[in-house]
Amino acid sequence: MPESPALYPPIECYDHGFLKVTDLHTLYYEQSGNPQGKPVIYLHGGPGGGVSAHDRRYFDPAVYRTILLDQRGAGKSTPTASLEDNTTWSLVTDIEMLRKHLGIDKWVVFGGSWGSTLSLVYAQEHPDRVKALILRGIFMLRKSELNWFYEFGGASNIFPDAWDEYIKPIPEEERGDMVAAYHKRLTGDDEDERVRCAKAWSTWECSTSKLFVDPVEVAKATEDVWALAFARIECHYFFNKGFFKTDAHILENVNKIRHIPATIVQGRYDVVCPATSAWELHKAWPEAQFEFTHDCGHSAKEHGTTARLVQAADEYKSL
């Protein structure tokens, strides 16, 4: 599929660097667009997915000062694929450290999939620092959501061929808890098994992210370094239930952010983060703009979703 015409043209970053946030973790960040513009931070999915040059293109470069961040263990951040001291709450702290490091008072926060989770939690912890939220493919990291996608009986019914490949590395007797079975192997000492399982885990998600399977997206899951970071960090977070005290943490704290301008974009046929989660958030937060894109799955790169995300960013240029 050709790229969406709604995107802004490719742009180079005017600044990039590394921010040391702990003795162990150093994070890559970059800035593009207008250095005197309105700040927006892009929070990538996964967790563990990392950012790319494509992610700069949702934002008008004449207006926005666009900040991209590789979260702990992801992308160019080091150490790669590290699980040590890597939690939702440490990432929230990192975002605040970066905001202060860059001398930003308030910013628009943009995130899809896991990025929507992190955007929501960050906003709930620091509502005075968020001018607006642009959210896509809502994921609140609840047990029901994890069961739908990673355990038998949910997404497996829609993509049975991809499911068979996903469960292949796991012995039949351990398939009753796929997240635990993968976690054991992705954190184990057998390097060959770690890589094999990382590729299978990542391929499952890449095979199901679009309404029409994208071979280019699936091929990304065969890259050892990317797949290891993506699978290890995702599974680490999911095995630990997002490091939340309760299953409904985000919904329980939504009142903290209902005053913040927000747009929620949800692919009607999203198999990875099914629409019921976005709908529940919408009902708890009726003030936020909400829109289904009716010919899209999970990916932000599907044309209907891309266009609506760019439109939302354009709408918030006037803030």
Coordinates of C-alpha atoms in Angstrom, one line a residue:
M1 CA 0.0 0.0 0.0
P2 CA 1.4 3.5 -0.9
E3 CA 1.9 5.9 2.0
S4 CA -1.0 8.1 3.0
P5 CA -1.2 11.5 1.1
A6 CA -2.2 13.0 4.4
L7 CA 1.3 12.8 5.9
Y8 CA 3.6 15.8 5.8
P9 CA 6.7 15.5 3.6
P10 CA 9.8 13.7 5.0
I11 CA 11.9 15.9 7.2
E12 CA 15.3 15.6 8.9
C13 CA 15.7 16.3 12.6
Y14 CA 17.5 19.5 13.6
D15 CA 18.7 18.1 16.9
H16 CA 19.3 14.7 18.5
G17 CA 21.0 13.5 21.6
F18 CA 21.1 11.1 24.5
L19 CA 19.7 11.7 27.9
K20 CA 21.1 9.6 30.8
V21 CA 18.2 8.9 33.1
T22 CA 19.8 6.3 35.4
D23 CA 23.2 4.7 35.9
L24 CA 22.1 2.0 33.5
H25 CA 19.7 3.6 31.0
T26 CA 20.5 6.3 28.4
L27 CA 17.7 7.4 26.1
Y28 CA 17.8 8.6 22.5
Y29 CA 15.7 11.6 21.6
E30 CA 15.4 13.9 18.6
Q31 CA 13.7 17.1 17.6
S32 CA 12.4 18.2 14.2
G33 CA 10.2 20.9 12.7
N34 CA 10.2 24.4 14.1
P35 CA 12.7 24.9 17.0
Q36 CA 10.4 27.8 18.3
G37 CA 7.3 25.9 17.5
K38 CA 4.6 24.3 19.7
P39 CA 6.0 21.2 21.4
V40 CA 4.5 17.7 20.8
I41 CA 6.0 14.4 22.0
Y42 CA 5.5 11.2 20.1
L43 CA 5.3 8.1 22.3
H44 CA 5.9 4.9 20.4
G45 CA 4.2 1.6 20.8
G46 CA 5.3 -1.8 22.0
P47 CA 6.6 -1.1 24.5
G48 CA 9.9 -1.8 22.8
G49 CA 9.0 -0.6 19.3
G50 CA 11.2 2.5 19.0
V51 CA 10.7 5.5 16.8
S52 CA 11.5 6.1 13.1
A53 CA 11.7 9.1 10.7
H54 CA 8.1 8.3 9.6
D55 CA 6.8 9.3 13.0
R56 CA 7.8 13.0 12.4
R57 CA 5.3 13.3 9.6
Y58 CA 2.1 13.5 11.5
F59 CA 2.9 17.1 12.5
D60 CA 3.1 20.4 10.6
P61 CA 6.8 21.2 10.6
A62 CA 6.1 24.9 10.3
V63 CA 4.1 24.9 13.5
Y64 CA 5.3 22.0 15.7
R65 CA 8.5 21.3 17.5
T66 CA 8.3 17.5 17.3
I67 CA 10.1 15.4 19.9
L68 CA 10.6 11.7 19.4
L69 CA 11.9 9.5 22.2
D70 CA 13.1 5.9 22.2
Q71 CA 11.9 4.4 25.5
R72 CA 14.1 2.3 27.8
G73 CA 15.7 -0.6 25.9
A74 CA 14.1 0.4 22.6
G75 CA 15.5 1.8 19.3
K76 CA 18.8 3.6 19.8
S77 CA 18.4 3.8 23.6
T78 CA 20.9 1.7 25.6
P79 CA 21.3 -1.0 26.8
T80 CA 19.2 -2.6 24.1
A81 CA 16.3 -4.8 25.2
S82 CA 17.2 -4.3 28.8
L83 CA 14.4 -5.2 31.3
E84 CA 16.2 -4.0 34.4
D85 CA 14.6 -1.0 36.0
N86 CA 12.1 -0.9 33.1
T87 CA 8.5 -0.2 34.2
T88 CA 5.6 2.0 33.3
W89 CA 6.5 4.3 36.1
S90 CA 10.1 4.7 35.2
L91 CA 9.0 5.7 31.7
V92 CA 6.7 8.3 33.1
T93 CA 9.7 9.7 35.1
D94 CA 11.8 9.7 31.9
I95 CA 9.3 11.7 30.0
E96 CA 9.3 14.4 32.7
M97 CA 13.1 14.4 32.7
L98 CA 13.1 15.0 29.0
R99 CA 10.5 17.8 29.2
K100 CA 12.7 19.6 31.8
H101 CA 15.9 18.8 29.9
L102 CA 14.4 20.5 26.8
G103 CA 13.0 23.5 28.7
I104 CA 9.4 22.7 27.8
D105 CA 6.5 23.9 30.0
K106 CA 3.6 22.0 28.4
W107 CA 3.3 19.9 25.3
V108 CA 0.8 17.9 23.2
V109 CA 1.2 14.2 23.8
F110 CA 0.6 11.7 20.9
G111 CA 0.6 8.0 21.3
G112 CA -0.9 4.8 19.8
S113 CA -1.3 1.3 21.1
W114 CA 1.2 1.0 24.0
G115 CA 1.9 4.7 23.3
S116 CA -1.7 5.4 24.2
T117 CA -1.3 3.6 27.5
L118 CA 1.8 5.6 28.3
S119 CA 0.3 8.8 27.2
L120 CA -2.8 8.3 29.4
V121 CA -0.7 7.3 32.4
Y122 CA 1.7 10.2 31.9
A123 CA -1.2 12.7 31.6
Q124 CA -2.9 11.3 34.7
E125 CA 0.4 11.8 36.7
H126 CA 1.2 15.2 35.2
P127 CA -2.1 16.7 33.9
D128 CA -0.7 20.3 34.3
R129 CA 2.0 19.5 31.7
V130 CA -0.3 18.2 28.9
K131 CA -2.0 20.7 26.5
A132 CA -3.8 18.0 24.5
L133 CA -3.8 14.2 23.9
I134 CA -3.9 12.5 20.5
L135 CA -4.6 8.8 21.0
R136 CA -4.8 5.8 18.6
G137 CA -5.6 2.1 19.1
I138 CA -6.5 2.3 22.8
F139 CA -4.7 -0.2 25.0
M140 CA -5.2 -0.1 28.8
L141 CA -3.2 -3.2 29.5
R142 CA -6.0 -5.0 31.2
K143 CA -6.1 -8.8 31.6
S144 CA -9.1 -9.0 29.2
E145 CA -7.0 -7.2 26.5
L146 CA -4.0 -9.4 27.0
N147 CA -6.1 -12.6 27.0
W148 CA -7.8 -11.5 23.8
F149 CA -4.6 -11.1 21.8
Y150 CA -2.0 -13.4 23.4
E151 CA -4.2 -16.4 24.6
F152 CA -6.3 -18.8 22.7
G153 CA -9.9 -17.8 21.9
G154 CA -9.7 -14.2 20.8
A155 CA -7.6 -12.9 17.9
S156 CA -6.6 -16.6 17.2
N157 CA -10.1 -17.0 15.7
I158 CA -9.5 -14.3 13.2
F159 CA -5.9 -15.1 12.3
P160 CA -5.7 -18.9 12.8
D161 CA -2.8 -19.3 10.4
A162 CA -0.7 -16.7 12.1
W163 CA -1.7 -18.1 15.5
D164 CA -0.3 -21.5 14.6
E165 CA 3.1 -19.9 13.9
Y166 CA 2.9 -17.9 17.2
I167 CA 2.3 -21.0 19.4
K168 CA 4.8 -23.2 17.5
P169 CA 7.8 -22.5 19.8
I170 CA 5.8 -23.3 23.0
P171 CA 5.3 -26.9 24.1
E172 CA 1.6 -27.9 24.0
E173 CA 1.5 -28.4 27.8
E174 CA 2.4 -24.8 28.4
R175 CA 0.0 -23.2 25.9
G176 CA -2.6 -22.4 28.6
D177 CA -0.6 -19.3 29.6
M178 CA 1.3 -18.1 26.5
V179 CA 2.6 -14.9 28.1
A180 CA 4.2 -16.8 30.9
A181 CA 5.6 -19.4 28.6
Y182 CA 7.1 -16.8 26.3
H183 CA 8.4 -14.8 29.3
K184 CA 10.3 -17.8 30.6
R185 CA 12.0 -18.2 27.2
L186 CA 12.6 -14.6 26.4
T187 CA 14.3 -14.1 29.7
G188 CA 16.1 -17.4 29.7
D189 CA 19.8 -18.2 29.1
D190 CA 19.4 -20.0 25.7
E191 CA 20.3 -17.3 23.2
D192 CA 19.0 -19.2 20.2
E193 CA 15.7 -19.9 21.9
R194 CA 15.4 -16.2 22.9
V195 CA 15.9 -15.1 19.3
R196 CA 13.5 -17.7 17.9
C197 CA 10.8 -16.8 20.4
A198 CA 11.3 -13.1 19.9
K199 CA 10.8 -13.5 16.1
A200 CA 7.6 -15.6 16.6
W201 CA 6.2 -13.2 19.2
S202 CA 6.9 -10.2 17.0
T203 CA 5.7 -11.8 13.8
W204 CA 2.3 -12.5 15.4
E205 CA 1.8 -8.8 16.1
C206 CA 3.2 -7.6 12.8
S207 CA 0.9 -10.1 10.9
T208 CA -2.2 -8.9 12.6
S209 CA -1.7 -5.1 12.8
K210 CA -3.3 -4.1 9.5
L211 CA -6.7 -5.0 7.9
F212 CA -4.7 -6.3 5.0
V213 CA -1.5 -8.2 6.0
D214 CA 1.6 -6.1 5.0
P215 CA 4.6 -8.3 4.0
V216 CA 7.0 -5.3 4.7
E217 CA 5.7 -5.1 8.3
V218 CA 6.0 -8.8 8.8
A219 CA 9.5 -8.8 7.5
K220 CA 10.5 -6.4 10.2
A221 CA 9.9 -9.1 12.8
T222 CA 12.8 -11.2 11.3
E223 CA 15.4 -8.6 12.4
D224 CA 17.1 -10.1 15.4
V225 CA 17.9 -6.8 17.3
W226 CA 14.5 -5.2 16.7
A227 CA 12.6 -8.4 17.5
L228 CA 14.5 -9.1 20.7
A229 CA 13.8 -5.6 22.0
F230 CA 10.2 -5.6 20.9
A231 CA 9.3 -9.1 22.2
R232 CA 11.4 -9.0 25.5
I233 CA 10.1 -5.6 26.6
E234 CA 6.5 -6.3 25.6
C235 CA 6.4 -9.6 27.3
H236 CA 8.1 -8.2 30.4
Y237 CA 5.4 -5.5 30.7
F238 CA 2.6 -7.9 30.0
F239 CA 3.8 -10.6 32.4
N240 CA 4.0 -7.9 35.1
K241 CA 0.5 -6.5 34.3
G242 CA 1.9 -3.1 33.3
F243 CA 3.1 -2.7 36.9
F244 CA -0.3 -1.4 37.8
K245 CA -1.8 -2.0 41.2
T246 CA -5.3 -2.6 39.7
D247 CA -6.5 -4.0 36.4
A248 CA -8.5 -0.9 35.6
H249 CA -5.9 1.7 36.6
I250 CA -6.5 4.0 33.6
L251 CA -10.2 4.0 33.8
E252 CA -10.1 4.5 37.6
N253 CA -8.1 7.7 37.1
V254 CA -9.7 9.1 34.0
N255 CA -11.3 12.0 35.9
K256 CA -7.9 13.5 36.4
I257 CA -7.7 14.2 32.7
R258 CA -11.2 14.8 31.5
H259 CA -10.5 18.6 31.3
I260 CA -7.7 18.0 28.8
P261 CA -8.6 18.4 25.1
A262 CA -8.3 15.0 23.5
T263 CA -8.9 13.0 20.3
I264 CA -9.3 9.2 20.3
V265 CA -9.0 7.4 16.9
Q266 CA -9.8 3.7 16.8
G267 CA -9.7 1.3 13.9
R268 CA -13.0 -0.5 13.7
Y269 CA -11.3 -3.8 12.8
D270 CA -8.4 -3.5 15.2
V271 CA -7.5 -7.0 16.2
V272 CA -4.5 -6.2 18.4
C273 CA -6.3 -3.6 20.6
P274 CA -10.0 -4.3 20.0
A275 CA -12.5 -1.5 19.7
T276 CA -14.2 -2.4 23.0
S277 CA -11.4 -0.8 25.0
A278 CA -11.6 2.5 23.1
W279 CA -15.4 2.5 23.5
E280 CA -15.1 2.0 27.2
L281 CA -12.7 4.8 27.5
H282 CA -15.0 7.0 25.4
K283 CA -17.9 6.3 27.7
A284 CA -15.8 7.2 30.7
W285 CA -14.5 10.3 29.0
P286 CA -17.3 11.7 26.8
E287 CA -15.6 15.1 26.5
A288 CA -12.9 13.7 24.3
Q289 CA -13.4 13.6 20.5
F290 CA -13.9 10.0 19.5
E291 CA -13.9 8.5 16.0
F292 CA -13.9 5.0 14.5
T293 CA -12.0 4.7 11.2
H294 CA -14.2 2.1 9.5
D295 CA -11.7 0.6 7.0
C296 CA -8.7 0.2 9.3
G297 CA -7.2 -2.3 11.7
H298 CA -4.6 -1.5 14.4
S299 CA -1.8 0.3 12.5
A300 CA -1.4 4.1 12.4
K301 CA -0.1 3.7 8.8
E302 CA -3.5 2.7 7.4
H303 CA -4.9 5.6 5.4
G304 CA -8.0 6.4 7.3
T305 CA -6.3 6.4 10.7
T306 CA -3.3 8.3 9.4
A307 CA -5.5 11.1 7.9
R308 CA -7.5 11.4 11.2
L309 CA -4.3 11.6 13.3
V310 CA -2.9 14.3 11.1
Q311 CA -6.2 16.2 11.2
A312 CA -6.2 16.0 15.0
A313 CA -2.6 17.4 15.2
D314 CA -3.7 20.2 12.8
E315 CA -6.7 21.0 15.0
Y316 CA -4.5 21.4 18.0
K317 CA -2.1 23.8 16.3
S318 CA -4.3 26.7 17.6
L319 CA -3.9 25.8 21.3

